[in-house]
Tab-separated table of C-alpha atoms in Angstrom:
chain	number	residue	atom	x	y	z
A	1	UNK	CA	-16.866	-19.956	15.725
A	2	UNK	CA	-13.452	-18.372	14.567
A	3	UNK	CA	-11.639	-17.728	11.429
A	4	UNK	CA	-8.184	-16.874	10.227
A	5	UNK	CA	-8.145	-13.562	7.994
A	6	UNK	CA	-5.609	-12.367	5.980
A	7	UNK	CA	-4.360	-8.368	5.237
A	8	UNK	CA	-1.826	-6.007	5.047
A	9	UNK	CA	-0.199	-9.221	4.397
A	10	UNK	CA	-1.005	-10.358	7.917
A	11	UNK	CA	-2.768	-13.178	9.393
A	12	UNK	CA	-5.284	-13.186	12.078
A	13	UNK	CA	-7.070	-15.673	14.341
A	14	UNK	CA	-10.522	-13.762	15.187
A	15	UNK	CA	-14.218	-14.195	16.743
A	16	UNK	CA	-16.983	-11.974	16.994
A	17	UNK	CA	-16.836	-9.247	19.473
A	18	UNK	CA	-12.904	-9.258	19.028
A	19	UNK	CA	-11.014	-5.882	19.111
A	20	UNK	CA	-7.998	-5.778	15.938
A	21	UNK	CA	-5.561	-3.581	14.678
A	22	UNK	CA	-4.602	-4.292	11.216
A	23	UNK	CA	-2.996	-2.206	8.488
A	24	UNK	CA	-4.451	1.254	7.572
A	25	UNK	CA	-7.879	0.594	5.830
A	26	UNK	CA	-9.519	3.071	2.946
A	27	UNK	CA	-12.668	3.414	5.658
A	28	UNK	CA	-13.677	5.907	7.953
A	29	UNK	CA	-15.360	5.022	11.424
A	30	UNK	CA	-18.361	4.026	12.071
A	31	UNK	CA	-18.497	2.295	8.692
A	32	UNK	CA	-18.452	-1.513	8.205
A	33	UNK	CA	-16.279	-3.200	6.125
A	34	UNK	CA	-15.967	-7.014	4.737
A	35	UNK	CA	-12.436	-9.305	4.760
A	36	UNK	CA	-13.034	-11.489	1.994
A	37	UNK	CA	-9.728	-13.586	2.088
A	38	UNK	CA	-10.709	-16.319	5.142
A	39	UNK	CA	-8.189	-18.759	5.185
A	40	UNK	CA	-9.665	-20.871	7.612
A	41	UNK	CA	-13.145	-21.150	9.787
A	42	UNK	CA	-13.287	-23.402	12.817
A	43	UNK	CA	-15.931	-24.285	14.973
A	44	UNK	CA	-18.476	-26.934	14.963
A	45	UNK	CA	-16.741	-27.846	11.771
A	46	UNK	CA	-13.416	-26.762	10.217
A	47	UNK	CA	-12.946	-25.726	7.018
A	48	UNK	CA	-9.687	-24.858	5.257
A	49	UNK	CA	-9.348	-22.590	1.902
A	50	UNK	CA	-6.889	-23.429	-1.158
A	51	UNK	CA	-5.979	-21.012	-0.326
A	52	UNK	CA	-9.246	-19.088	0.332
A	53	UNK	CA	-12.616	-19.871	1.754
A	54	UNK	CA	-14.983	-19.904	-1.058
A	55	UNK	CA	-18.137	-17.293	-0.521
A	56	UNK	CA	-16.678	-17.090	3.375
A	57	UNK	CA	-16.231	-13.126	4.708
A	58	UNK	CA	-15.533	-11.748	8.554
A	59	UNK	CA	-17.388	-8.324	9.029
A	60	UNK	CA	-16.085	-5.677	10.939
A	61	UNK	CA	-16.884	-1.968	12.283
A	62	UNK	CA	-14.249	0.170	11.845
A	63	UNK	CA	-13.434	1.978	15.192
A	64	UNK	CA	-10.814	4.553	14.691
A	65	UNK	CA	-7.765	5.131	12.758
A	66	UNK	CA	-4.742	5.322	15.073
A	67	UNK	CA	-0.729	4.886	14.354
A	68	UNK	CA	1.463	2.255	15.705
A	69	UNK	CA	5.016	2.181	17.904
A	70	UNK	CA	7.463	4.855	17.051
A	71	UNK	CA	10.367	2.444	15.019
A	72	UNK	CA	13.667	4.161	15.196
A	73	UNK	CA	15.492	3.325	12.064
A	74	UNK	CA	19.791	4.218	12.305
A	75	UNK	CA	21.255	4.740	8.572
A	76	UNK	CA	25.035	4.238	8.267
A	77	UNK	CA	26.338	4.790	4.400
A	78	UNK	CA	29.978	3.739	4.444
A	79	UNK	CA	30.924	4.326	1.111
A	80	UNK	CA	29.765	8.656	1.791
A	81	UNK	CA	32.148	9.014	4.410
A	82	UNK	CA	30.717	7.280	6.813
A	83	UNK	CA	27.526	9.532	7.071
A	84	UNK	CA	25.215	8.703	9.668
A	85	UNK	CA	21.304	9.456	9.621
A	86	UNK	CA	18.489	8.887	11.999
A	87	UNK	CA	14.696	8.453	11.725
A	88	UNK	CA	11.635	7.506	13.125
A	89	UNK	CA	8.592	5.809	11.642
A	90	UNK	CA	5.013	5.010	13.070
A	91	UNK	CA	2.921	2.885	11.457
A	92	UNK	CA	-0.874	3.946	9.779
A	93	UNK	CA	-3.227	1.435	11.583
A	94	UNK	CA	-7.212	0.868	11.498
A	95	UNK	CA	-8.861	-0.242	14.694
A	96	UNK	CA	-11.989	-2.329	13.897
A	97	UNK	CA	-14.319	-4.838	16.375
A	98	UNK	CA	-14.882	-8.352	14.420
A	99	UNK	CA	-19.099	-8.166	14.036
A	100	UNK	CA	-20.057	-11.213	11.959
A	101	UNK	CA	-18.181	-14.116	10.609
A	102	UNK	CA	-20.101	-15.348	7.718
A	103	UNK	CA	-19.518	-19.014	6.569
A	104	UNK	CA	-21.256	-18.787	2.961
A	105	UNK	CA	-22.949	-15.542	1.618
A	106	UNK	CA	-20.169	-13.106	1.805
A	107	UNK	CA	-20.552	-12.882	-1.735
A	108	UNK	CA	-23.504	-10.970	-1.705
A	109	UNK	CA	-23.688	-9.663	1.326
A	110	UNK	CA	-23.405	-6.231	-0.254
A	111	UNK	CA	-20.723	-4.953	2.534
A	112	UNK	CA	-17.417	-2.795	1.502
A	113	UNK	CA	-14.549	-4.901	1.481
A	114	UNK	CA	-11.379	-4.008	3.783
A	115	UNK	CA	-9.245	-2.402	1.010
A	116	UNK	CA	-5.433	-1.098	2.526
A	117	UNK	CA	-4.558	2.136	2.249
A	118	UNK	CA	-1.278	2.376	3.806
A	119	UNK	CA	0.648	3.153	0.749
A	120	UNK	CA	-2.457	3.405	-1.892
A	121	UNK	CA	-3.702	6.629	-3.530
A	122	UNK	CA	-7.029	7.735	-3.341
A	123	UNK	CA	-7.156	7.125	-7.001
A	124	UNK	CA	-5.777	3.903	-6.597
A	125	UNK	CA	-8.409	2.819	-4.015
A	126	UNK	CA	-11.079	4.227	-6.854
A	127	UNK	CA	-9.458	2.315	-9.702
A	128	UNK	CA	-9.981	-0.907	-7.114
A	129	UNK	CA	-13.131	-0.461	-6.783
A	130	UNK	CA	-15.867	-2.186	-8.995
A	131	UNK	CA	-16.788	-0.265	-12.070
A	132	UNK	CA	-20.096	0.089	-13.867
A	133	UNK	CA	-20.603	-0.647	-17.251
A	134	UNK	CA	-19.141	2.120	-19.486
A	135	UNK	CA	-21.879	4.484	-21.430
A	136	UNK	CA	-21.710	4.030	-25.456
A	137	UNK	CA	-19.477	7.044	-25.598
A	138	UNK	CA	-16.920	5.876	-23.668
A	139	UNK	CA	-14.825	4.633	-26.777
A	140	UNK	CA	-14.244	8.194	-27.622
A	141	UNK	CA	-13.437	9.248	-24.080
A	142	UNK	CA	-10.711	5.931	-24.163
A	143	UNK	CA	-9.174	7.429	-27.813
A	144	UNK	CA	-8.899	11.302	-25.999
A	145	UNK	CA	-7.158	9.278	-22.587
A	146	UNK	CA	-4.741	7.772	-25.364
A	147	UNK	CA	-3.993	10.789	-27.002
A	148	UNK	CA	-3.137	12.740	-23.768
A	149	UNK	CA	-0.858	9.795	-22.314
A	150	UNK	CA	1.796	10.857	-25.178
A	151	UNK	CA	2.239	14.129	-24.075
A	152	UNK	CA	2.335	13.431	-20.065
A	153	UNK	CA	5.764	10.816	-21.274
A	154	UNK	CA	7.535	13.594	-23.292
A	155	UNK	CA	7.852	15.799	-20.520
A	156	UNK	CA	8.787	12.738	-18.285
A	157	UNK	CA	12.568	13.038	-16.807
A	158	UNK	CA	14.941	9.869	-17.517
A	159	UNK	CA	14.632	8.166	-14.066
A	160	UNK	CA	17.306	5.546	-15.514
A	161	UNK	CA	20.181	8.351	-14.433
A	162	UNK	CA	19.294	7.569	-11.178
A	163	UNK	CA	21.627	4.825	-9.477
A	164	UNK	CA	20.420	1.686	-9.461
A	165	UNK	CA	17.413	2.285	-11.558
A	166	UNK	CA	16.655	0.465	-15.203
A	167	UNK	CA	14.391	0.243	-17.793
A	168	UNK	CA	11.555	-2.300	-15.501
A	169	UNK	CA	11.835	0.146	-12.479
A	170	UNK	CA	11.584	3.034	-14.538
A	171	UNK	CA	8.336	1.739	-15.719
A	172	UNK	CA	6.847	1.108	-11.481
A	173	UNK	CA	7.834	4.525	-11.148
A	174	UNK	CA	6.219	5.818	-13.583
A	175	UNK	CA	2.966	3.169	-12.476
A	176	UNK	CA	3.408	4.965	-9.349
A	177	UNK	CA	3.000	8.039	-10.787
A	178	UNK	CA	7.019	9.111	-10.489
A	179	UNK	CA	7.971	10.621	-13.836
A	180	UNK	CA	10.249	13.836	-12.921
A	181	UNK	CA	13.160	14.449	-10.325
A	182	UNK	CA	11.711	17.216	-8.734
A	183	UNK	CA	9.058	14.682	-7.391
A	184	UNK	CA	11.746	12.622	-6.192
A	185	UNK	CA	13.562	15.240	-4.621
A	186	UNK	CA	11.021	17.288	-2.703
A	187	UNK	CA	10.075	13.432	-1.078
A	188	UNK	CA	9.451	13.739	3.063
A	189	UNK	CA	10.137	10.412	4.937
A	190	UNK	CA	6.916	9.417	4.929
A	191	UNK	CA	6.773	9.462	1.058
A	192	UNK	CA	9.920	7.431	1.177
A	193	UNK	CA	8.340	4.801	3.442
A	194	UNK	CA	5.311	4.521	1.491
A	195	UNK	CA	7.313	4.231	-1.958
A	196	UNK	CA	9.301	1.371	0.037
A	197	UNK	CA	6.356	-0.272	1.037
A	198	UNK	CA	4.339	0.033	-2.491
A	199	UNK	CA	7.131	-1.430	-4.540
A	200	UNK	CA	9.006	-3.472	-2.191
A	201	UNK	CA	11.923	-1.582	-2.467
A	202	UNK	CA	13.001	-2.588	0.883
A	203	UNK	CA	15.319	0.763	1.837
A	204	UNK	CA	16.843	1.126	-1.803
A	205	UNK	CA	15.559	4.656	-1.564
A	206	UNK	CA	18.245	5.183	0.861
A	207	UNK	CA	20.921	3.272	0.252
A	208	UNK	CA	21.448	4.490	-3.225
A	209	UNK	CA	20.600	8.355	-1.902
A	210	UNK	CA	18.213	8.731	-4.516
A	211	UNK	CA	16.540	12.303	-3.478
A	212	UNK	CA	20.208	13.907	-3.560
A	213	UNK	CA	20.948	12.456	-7.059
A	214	UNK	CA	17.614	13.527	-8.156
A	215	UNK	CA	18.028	16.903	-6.545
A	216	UNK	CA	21.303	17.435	-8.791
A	217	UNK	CA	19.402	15.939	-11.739
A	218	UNK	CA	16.825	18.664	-11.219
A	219	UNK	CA	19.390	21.869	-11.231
A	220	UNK	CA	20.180	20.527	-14.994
């Protein structure tokens, strides 16, 4: 029996006993985890999803967390005289061994499911996770959350100064936890390749030189 398995916005053809590297995974190893979108099963019987597998899961132990192929990535601005820049990248990745493909009863089979972490915050991954019911003072808890979210926007900078960003992307950033220009500026390349990845900026980032506009926005 196999199934196709979709994450990190991948696709996979696996079978029990199979070794896979797929993106970085909020697990540690030894644990077992639970990929929940099946596309497809095969077998004795095929089955295809629309556009998932109803109650279908594949299990698998993760093995280790490793990194992927250094990617060289060449930067040429033209209109900054030409300036020239050079990095590398290697991608997070999760080693795990395919276990169990279960055809119905992934449901409640009670496993962790394979939740990315490439680009996701640890308080992301919480927020994702399933929450119990709320206590009966939670209502007040809700009204002091309110009351505080005020005062963490007035000392927020105007990321609109920055070029190429609006009033929409303004409001991602700030999703993403981005309200000031020092954050911007004190980025490393691996911030910058996780923001890309996050919000599909697809290398704005650098083209519009963000972290040395938001450096001089900083100073003032």
């Amino acid at each position: 029996m196999f199934a196709v398995l979709k994450t990190g916005g991948k696709q996979y053809k696996v079978q029990a006993g199979d070794m896979l590297r797929v993106e970085k995974l909020a697990a540690d190893a030894g644990e077992t985890v639970q990929f929940n979108e099946v596309l497809m099963l095969g077998g004795d019987k095929t089955v295809v999803g629309a556009p998932f597998v109803k109650d279908a899961g594949v299990q698998a132990e993760v093995v280790d967390q490793v990194k992927g192929e250094k990617v060289i990535n060449f930067v040429k601005r033209r209109r900054k005289h030409s300036s020239k820049r050079t990095k590398g990248h290697r991608q997070k990745l999760t080693l795990v061994k395919v276990t169990d493909i279960l055809a119905s009863g992934a449901d409640k089979s009670g496993v962790k499911a394979a939740m990315g972490a490439g680009s996701v915050s640890a308080s992301a991954v919480a927020a994702a996770a399933p929450k119990k019911a709320a206590p009966k003072k939670a209502p007040a808890k809700a009204k002091a959350a309110e009351a505080e979210a005020p005062k963490a926007a007035a000392g927020a900078d105007d990321l609109k100064k920055l070029s190429g960003v609006g009033p929409a992307l303004e409001k991602k950033l700030h999703a993403a936890g981005v309200t000031t220009f020092a954050q911007i500026a004190a980025w490393t390349d691996a911030d910058v390749a996780a923001m890309d990845e996050q919000l599909s900026f697809k290398g704005r980032i650098e083209r519009e030189g963000w972290i040395d506009q938001a450096k001089e926005l900083a100073k003032g």
